[in-house]
Amino acid sequence: MTNIADRIENLGSALEPSARLRRLGIGRGAAWLILIAILVVSLFPFWWALRTGLSTNGNLFAGDQSLLPVGYTDNNFERVLGTASEAEILESLGRENTGSFDFLQSLKVSVIVATAITVGQVLFSAMAAYAFARLKFWGRDKLFFLFLSGLMIPPIFTLIPNLVLVKNLGWLNSYPGIIAPFFFMTPFAVFFLRQFFLGISREVEEAALLDGAGNFRTFFGIIVPMSAAPIATLSILTYITAWNEFLWPLVVARAPERQPLTVALGQFTAQQPGTSPDWSGLMAGTLLAALPIIVIFLIFGRKVVDSIGFSGIK
Amino acid sequence: MTAAVEAPPARRPQSWLKPVSLHGGWRSAIWFLLPALIGFVAFYLYPALRGVYISFTDWNLIANRGDWVGTDNYERLLDDRQVWESLKITFRYTIINIVSQTILAVAIAVLMDRLTKSVLIRGILLFPWLIPNVIVALLWVWMLDGNLGVVNEFLGWFGMEPVRFFTDTDKVIPTLAGINTWRHMGYTALLIFAGLQTIPKSLYEAAALDGASEGQMFKDVTIPLLRPILALVLVITVVGSLQVFDTVFVATGGFGGQPGGPANASRVIYLYIYQYAFDFNQLGYAATVSVLLVVILLAITFLQLKLLRAGESDLA
């Protein structure tokens, strides 16, 4: 696709050459500057967190605003990971350690929770989406509409009843409790995959059915492989969403050993004193907690970027 | 579709289902639907109905039970001045967000449309949107710190006094809205950018031939044809902003502060519900407030889609 601006520029210069070209020429340079400034603003906080995480609190509190780490140290990251010695803690923190959380345990919880939610939600939503796209049964469209209306229910509305239910089941502070509400489906996932399944040609599928393949064999043998790309995209988005979830695990997992990273970081922050908080440790922990998302995005970035604009809902 | 197909041997003919189909009605669909159906009923449908029920009780989480109190909670809601205060704060946050986010996002999208389709640039713009709110809040709490924050240092270069972003009751909501705008502007821009790609280039060429300026083209071609996507963006922004929680909870609750502080100046409606449910253990009343929120959300969404005639583009 050639650039619209270029084409207009060509058209315009044909009409009134010098004036239009000059105006667009200046405009283009300025436009690039603005865009670059916006990109810098988008990325700067991450650099600043890294720079802070590699500094010592003593130097930070002296007010040094250098773009590079002040009093370079990697002790903060070791502190977060629990591998720092007493002396190292004292050096980078500059005081006794007050608050702490078990980063590796919370990392484990986050990985387990996000993985389980992604596998369950994508699989079960795909199955339902197939039924809605391809199978014929009484009340199908009404049921689909009912599913979709779930999109209109704000999470806070189901939060309280869900917590009451999970408590009744004895699932507070447990993996099933944290995972269950997201495990079986989300209206968005069903909607997203149904759109793709509707677009798949029926011919291959009907050939398989004629060969005597059942619905399940058709689904897993033909539909799923043919939809690998959207299923992968949905899985990535689901994983990131599950990783970022805060409110539900906050109320379900009060026990530290079942808190995912988001909740543990939030609690750690709440324990920080108002005067001389542990900025360097906090920024090191913050970056480490975001690292899995950063890695996923570096690997699958194109898929995520391309998915925006598909439906606009996610 | 109507081609006679021999049913797989295991399947018996269907009698009770009206549309006898190629794929065999509910009997086979149920296995595909069962897990999702369980999830939908258990975690969407049932809790939605139960939420309404709980709003008529004095539910207590420790006992995990409650007695029917009729419309007591609703009467209390009407007299509760704090809930309206909380809504006012939430609306203020939402309005700041709509304005800043939409303007920035449209600007970025138009810039990109003119300059580049680079996936790298789109990726960088989208990146903040993928980072958990908790982490975004912490990054900015540090950068906006009243004493050591780099933003105040930066403002100082221009001779400005340090701003108390989080401790000044007038500034805390704009600050939180600004953080949210930073996180969402790239995402919103990409949505609008996708919308821009659907506008036929021939329209711009025709306009250029007619001697239209860039500004006129933007006003008369771009904006009208973007209406469906702008409507969608607006709904997403409003519905999302009314439900802000994580950022407020973490950014105002740390470092010796109270969530929703200072002096409840940032106690948005989600936080209000949270406090009643989990700090005061009055789940019945918290459920009542969330019923109110649902009504507001549905009304706003409906109104917006109606007003903006979201479904139609002028392209049709």
XYZ file of C-alpha atoms in Angstrom, chain A residues 30-190:
161
model
C 7.937 17.993 12.378
C 5.580 15.014 12.298
C 8.490 12.602 12.696
C 9.801 14.617 15.619
C 6.446 14.439 17.386
C 6.119 10.721 16.762
C 9.634 10.069 18.055
C 8.890 12.148 21.149
C 5.810 10.003 21.783
C 7.848 6.821 21.406
C 10.389 8.146 23.898
C 7.616 8.942 26.368
C 6.265 5.398 25.930
C 9.587 3.758 26.690
C 11.271 6.151 29.099
C 9.606 4.885 32.310
C 11.034 1.412 31.671
C 14.524 2.770 31.233
C 14.103 4.881 34.342
C 13.008 1.817 36.314
C 16.042 -0.141 35.094
C 18.359 2.721 35.898
C 16.817 3.008 39.370
C 16.951 -0.732 39.949
C 20.677 -0.649 39.259
C 21.298 2.231 41.680
C 21.742 2.304 45.435
C 19.098 3.974 47.580
C 21.721 6.154 49.203
C 22.601 7.752 45.887
C 18.945 8.047 44.884
C 18.104 9.908 48.064
C 20.988 12.284 47.419
C 18.842 13.487 44.515
C 21.078 12.449 41.634
C 18.908 12.456 38.479
C 21.533 11.122 36.092
C 20.159 9.098 33.178
C 22.576 6.331 34.101
C 22.518 4.289 37.317
C 23.850 6.200 40.298
C 26.285 4.071 42.287
C 25.860 1.055 40.028
C 24.922 -2.189 41.785
C 23.030 -5.352 40.910
C 22.293 -6.072 44.561
C 18.693 -4.920 44.214
C 17.884 -7.646 41.745
C 19.611 -10.177 43.991
C 17.592 -8.850 46.901
C 14.363 -9.346 45.022
C 15.347 -12.851 44.034
C 16.406 -13.590 47.605
C 20.046 -14.308 46.796
C 21.576 -11.220 48.416
C 23.605 -11.454 51.602
C 23.015 -9.285 54.687
C 25.920 -7.036 53.767
C 24.675 -6.583 50.219
C 21.188 -5.742 51.481
C 22.601 -3.098 53.760
C 24.710 -1.665 50.960
C 21.974 -1.269 48.357
C 19.086 -0.567 50.710
C 20.989 1.709 53.047
C 18.973 0.552 56.050
C 17.443 -2.508 57.655
C 15.134 -4.480 55.444
C 11.534 -3.748 56.448
C 9.138 -5.259 53.970
C 9.766 -8.184 51.688
C 7.962 -10.773 49.672
C 8.885 -14.129 48.258
C 9.389 -13.197 44.632
C 10.067 -16.701 43.357
C 7.000 -18.144 45.079
C 4.799 -15.399 43.601
C 6.404 -15.913 40.212
C 5.471 -19.590 40.474
C 1.869 -18.677 41.353
C 1.659 -16.248 38.425
C 3.015 -18.830 35.983
C 0.698 -21.591 37.202
C -2.366 -19.356 37.242
C -1.752 -17.725 33.845
C -0.903 -21.055 32.195
C -3.925 -22.890 33.569
C -6.273 -20.048 32.650
C -4.880 -19.827 29.125
C -5.105 -23.564 28.426
C -8.600 -23.951 29.853
C -10.103 -20.759 28.552
C -8.796 -21.083 25.004
C -9.656 -24.786 24.666
C -13.164 -24.553 26.087
C -13.940 -21.283 24.363
C -12.785 -22.758 21.066
C -15.057 -25.758 21.518
C -18.020 -23.532 22.295
C -17.130 -21.215 19.421
C -17.141 -24.206 17.066
C -20.576 -25.239 18.275
C -21.866 -21.714 17.720
C -20.241 -21.402 14.309
C -20.928 -24.809 12.839
C -23.273 -27.082 14.735
C -27.001 -26.716 14.509
C -29.091 -27.028 17.600
C -32.216 -25.553 19.001
C -31.750 -22.091 20.529
C -28.207 -21.706 19.240
C -28.342 -18.026 18.380
C -30.238 -17.121 21.526
C -27.627 -18.892 23.620
C -24.827 -17.148 21.774
C -26.457 -13.810 22.400
C -26.765 -14.678 26.081
C -23.042 -15.511 26.169
C -22.243 -12.206 24.484
C -24.315 -10.276 26.974
C -21.789 -11.473 29.546
C -19.516 -8.820 28.051
C -21.781 -6.209 29.573
C -21.389 -7.485 33.136
C -18.675 -5.476 34.866
C -16.294 -7.654 36.886
C -17.109 -5.877 40.155
C -20.708 -7.061 39.889
C -19.776 -10.729 39.867
C -16.828 -10.245 42.227
C -18.842 -10.383 45.443
C -21.103 -13.333 44.522
C -18.112 -15.206 43.087
C -16.184 -14.675 46.287
C -19.144 -15.950 48.304
C -19.272 -19.011 46.053
C -15.534 -19.665 46.216
C -15.633 -19.347 49.993
C -18.494 -21.848 50.147
C -16.434 -24.245 48.071
C -13.528 -23.816 50.489
C -11.311 -22.465 47.711
C -10.019 -19.280 49.339
C -6.219 -19.056 49.109
C -6.099 -21.892 46.606
C -5.219 -22.276 42.956
C -8.728 -23.469 41.990
C -10.175 -20.360 43.611
C -7.891 -17.995 41.714
C -8.254 -19.824 38.402
C -11.871 -21.012 38.252
C -13.752 -17.860 37.170
C -11.506 -17.464 34.118
C -10.932 -21.137 33.361
C -13.983 -22.171 31.364
C -14.698 -19.302 29.027
C -14.890 -15.605 28.513
C -17.509 -14.115 26.221
C -14.750 -12.357 24.319
C -12.787 -15.546 23.606
C -15.895 -17.319 22.302
